[in-house]
Amino acid sequence: MPHQTRTPRARWWTYTLIAVVGLLALAPFAWMISTALMTTGQTLQVPPKLLPSPATLAGIKEVFERLPFGTLVLNTALVSAARVAGTIVIASLAAYALAVIKVPGARIVLITILALIMVPGDIFIIPNYAIISSLHLTNTLTALFVPNVFDVFAVFLLYQFFRSIPRELVEAARMDGASHLRILVTIIVPVARSGIITVALLTVLSEWKELLWPIVVNRSEDKLPVGPGLAMLRGTYTTDYNVLMSAGLLAALPMVIIFLLLQKHFIASVARSGLK
C-alpha cells in the first residue's frame, strides 16, 4: 500500500500559523481604531477598555480643530510625489548603468551601495542641514525631499530587476540605433514595472512616516508633513490618546488604500527579487 502523504495536516498548521501571525500584526491597528472611537475619559479607565462604549467621532473632530490636518496631508502628498519622481529617475539611471551598461567599477559601486544600506540615515542629518541651509531652502517643502531623492536601496532593488532582463533585447535595440536613454524608457522600464511600483510605494511610505528631518529643517506649521503634525498632539503633562489615535488613523488610511491597490505588484516584485 503506498504511503499516504500528510499534506492536508501540513496545510492546516500552515494556515493556522498564518492566521495567528496575521492577528498579532493587526492587533495594534485594531487597538488604534478602538481608542480613536473612545472619549478621553474612556482611554484613562483602569483597567483599560477594549471596545468603546459608546463609540464616538469626537476625537476625529478634535483633530481638525487642533491641527491644520488638511494642509499637513497636502504637504505630505506633494513632497511624496516629488520624492518618488526624483528617486525613480535617479535610481533607474544608476541601476541601468550598473546592470545593463556595466560601467567600469560597477562591482565596487554596488558593494558601496550595499554598505550604505546598512548605514543609519540619521547620521546625515547635520551635513544635509548644512547643505540645505547654504542653499537657503530651510522652511520650504523642497527641503523635505531633496536630501532623500537618492535612495541606495531603490538603486539596489532596480538593479536586481534590470539585470534579469535578457541582453538580447538591449543588443537588438542598440543595433537599431536606439540610445541608452531610449532603451531605458521604452524597454527596461516597462519590463521592470513591478519593481518601479514597489520603489514608489516604499518611497511614499518612507516619506509619510518621516519625523525627525522635517522638524530639523522646517519650523512653520504650514510647511510640515503629517508625522511632525501628529507629534504636536502630545501634551507636556497629559495626552488625549483618543485624539492622537484618531490622527494616526486618518494618517494611515491613505497608505493602507495605496497598498491594497498596488499589493499585487509589490508581492510580485518581492518574489522576483528574492529569487535572484
PDB file of N, CA, C and O in Angstrom, residues 32 35-36 38-40 43-44 66 233-234 237-247:
ATOM      1  N   MET A  32      -5.706  50.838  17.852  1.00  0.00           N
ATOM      2  CA  MET A  32      -5.730  52.240  17.462  1.00  0.00           C
ATOM      3  C   MET A  32      -7.134  52.656  17.047  1.00  0.00           C
ATOM      4  O   MET A  32      -7.612  53.731  17.431  1.00  0.00           O
ATOM      5  N   THR A  35      -9.337  52.861  20.208  1.00  0.00           N
ATOM      6  CA  THR A  35      -9.035  54.046  21.010  1.00  0.00           C
ATOM      7  C   THR A  35      -9.510  55.323  20.327  1.00  0.00           C
ATOM      8  O   THR A  35      -9.967  56.260  20.983  1.00  0.00           O
ATOM      9  N   ALA A  36      -9.414  55.367  18.992  1.00  0.00           N
ATOM     10  CA  ALA A  36      -9.854  56.551  18.260  1.00  0.00           C
ATOM     11  C   ALA A  36     -11.351  56.796  18.417  1.00  0.00           C
ATOM     12  O   ALA A  36     -11.815  57.938  18.328  1.00  0.00           O
ATOM     13  N   MET A  38     -13.063  56.209  21.158  1.00  0.00           N
ATOM     14  CA  MET A  38     -13.385  56.414  22.568  1.00  0.00           C
ATOM     15  C   MET A  38     -13.382  57.893  22.915  1.00  0.00           C
ATOM     16  O   MET A  38     -12.873  58.728  22.167  1.00  0.00           O
ATOM     17  N   THR A  39     -13.934  58.200  24.082  1.00  0.00           N
ATOM     18  CA  THR A  39     -13.787  59.531  24.650  1.00  0.00           C
ATOM     19  C   THR A  39     -12.499  59.576  25.454  1.00  0.00           C
ATOM     20  O   THR A  39     -11.887  58.544  25.735  1.00  0.00           O
ATOM     21  N   THR A  40     -12.069  60.777  25.828  1.00  0.00           N
ATOM     22  CA  THR A  40     -10.843  60.910  26.619  1.00  0.00           C
ATOM     23  C   THR A  40     -10.975  60.174  27.948  1.00  0.00           C
ATOM     24  O   THR A  40     -10.036  59.526  28.419  1.00  0.00           O
ATOM     25  N   THR A  43     -10.370  56.391  27.658  1.00  0.00           N
ATOM     26  CA  THR A  43      -8.977  55.984  27.461  1.00  0.00           C
ATOM     27  C   THR A  43      -8.193  55.967  28.764  1.00  0.00           C
ATOM     28  O   THR A  43      -7.124  55.351  28.839  1.00  0.00           O
ATOM     29  N   LEU A  44      -8.695  56.648  29.786  1.00  0.00           N
ATOM     30  CA  LEU A  44      -7.990  56.730  31.064  1.00  0.00           C
ATOM     31  C   LEU A  44      -8.507  55.739  32.096  1.00  0.00           C
ATOM     32  O   LEU A  44      -8.015  55.724  33.231  1.00  0.00           O
ATOM     33  N   ARG A  66      -7.583  71.046  16.296  1.00  0.00           N
ATOM     34  CA  ARG A  66      -6.262  71.331  16.864  1.00  0.00           C
ATOM     35  C   ARG A  66      -5.181  71.499  15.809  1.00  0.00           C
ATOM     36  O   ARG A  66      -4.182  72.190  16.048  1.00  0.00           O
ATOM     37  N   LEU A 233       0.385  66.708  18.864  1.00  0.00           N
ATOM     38  CA  LEU A 233      -0.784  66.370  19.672  1.00  0.00           C
ATOM     39  C   LEU A 233      -0.405  65.815  21.034  1.00  0.00           C
ATOM     40  O   LEU A 233      -1.273  65.635  21.885  1.00  0.00           O
ATOM     41  N   ARG A 234       0.867  65.499  21.225  1.00  0.00           N
ATOM     42  CA  ARG A 234       1.308  65.009  22.534  1.00  0.00           C
ATOM     43  C   ARG A 234       1.480  66.186  23.475  1.00  0.00           C
ATOM     44  O   ARG A 234       2.184  67.151  23.181  1.00  0.00           O
ATOM     45  N   TYR A 237       2.150  67.280  29.885  1.00  0.00           N
ATOM     46  CA  TYR A 237       1.837  66.501  31.078  1.00  0.00           C
ATOM     47  C   TYR A 237       0.815  65.402  30.801  1.00  0.00           C
ATOM     48  O   TYR A 237       0.896  64.316  31.367  1.00  0.00           O
ATOM     49  N   THR A 238      -0.149  65.684  29.976  1.00  0.00           N
ATOM     50  CA  THR A 238      -1.159  64.681  29.632  1.00  0.00           C
ATOM     51  C   THR A 238      -1.364  64.676  28.120  1.00  0.00           C
ATOM     52  O   THR A 238      -1.087  65.673  27.438  1.00  0.00           O
ATOM     53  N   THR A 239      -1.854  63.563  27.626  1.00  0.00           N
ATOM     54  CA  THR A 239      -2.116  63.410  26.196  1.00  0.00           C
ATOM     55  C   THR A 239      -3.500  62.820  26.003  1.00  0.00           C
ATOM     56  O   THR A 239      -3.857  61.836  26.662  1.00  0.00           O
ATOM     57  N   ASP A 240      -4.272  63.421  25.133  1.00  0.00           N
ATOM     58  CA  ASP A 240      -5.582  62.873  24.775  1.00  0.00           C
ATOM     59  C   ASP A 240      -5.355  61.779  23.734  1.00  0.00           C
ATOM     60  O   ASP A 240      -5.247  62.049  22.530  1.00  0.00           O
ATOM     61  N   TYR A 241      -5.290  60.549  24.206  1.00  0.00           N
ATOM     62  CA  TYR A 241      -4.904  59.459  23.316  1.00  0.00           C
ATOM     63  C   TYR A 241      -5.976  59.157  22.270  1.00  0.00           C
ATOM     64  O   TYR A 241      -5.652  58.646  21.199  1.00  0.00           O
ATOM     65  N   ASN A 242      -7.226  59.474  22.565  1.00  0.00           N
ATOM     66  CA  ASN A 242      -8.244  59.268  21.543  1.00  0.00           C
ATOM     67  C   ASN A 242      -8.036  60.217  20.357  1.00  0.00           C
ATOM     68  O   ASN A 242      -8.220  59.839  19.198  1.00  0.00           O
ATOM     69  N   VAL A 243      -7.601  61.447  20.649  1.00  0.00           N
ATOM     70  CA  VAL A 243      -7.309  62.403  19.577  1.00  0.00           C
ATOM     71  C   VAL A 243      -6.051  61.974  18.816  1.00  0.00           C
ATOM     72  O   VAL A 243      -6.003  62.015  17.579  1.00  0.00           O
ATOM     73  N   LEU A 244      -5.036  61.556  19.557  1.00  0.00           N
ATOM     74  CA  LEU A 244      -3.787  61.128  18.922  1.00  0.00           C
ATOM     75  C   LEU A 244      -4.007  59.912  18.030  1.00  0.00           C
ATOM     76  O   LEU A 244      -3.501  59.846  16.903  1.00  0.00           O
ATOM     77  N   MET A 245      -4.778  58.946  18.515  1.00  0.00           N
ATOM     78  CA  MET A 245      -5.054  57.754  17.719  1.00  0.00           C
ATOM     79  C   MET A 245      -5.970  58.065  16.531  1.00  0.00           C
ATOM     80  O   MET A 245      -5.846  57.448  15.465  1.00  0.00           O
ATOM     81  N   SER A 246      -6.867  59.013  16.698  1.00  0.00           N
ATOM     82  CA  SER A 246      -7.707  59.426  15.568  1.00  0.00           C
ATOM     83  C   SER A 246      -6.857  60.031  14.461  1.00  0.00           C
ATOM     84  O   SER A 246      -7.043  59.737  13.274  1.00  0.00           O
ATOM     85  N   ALA A 247      -5.891  60.868  14.861  1.00  0.00           N
ATOM     86  CA  ALA A 247      -4.993  61.455  13.869  1.00  0.00           C
ATOM     87  C   ALA A 247      -4.135  60.380  13.203  1.00  0.00           C
ATOM     88  O   ALA A 247      -3.900  60.416  11.991  1.00  0.00           O
TER      89      ALA A 247
END
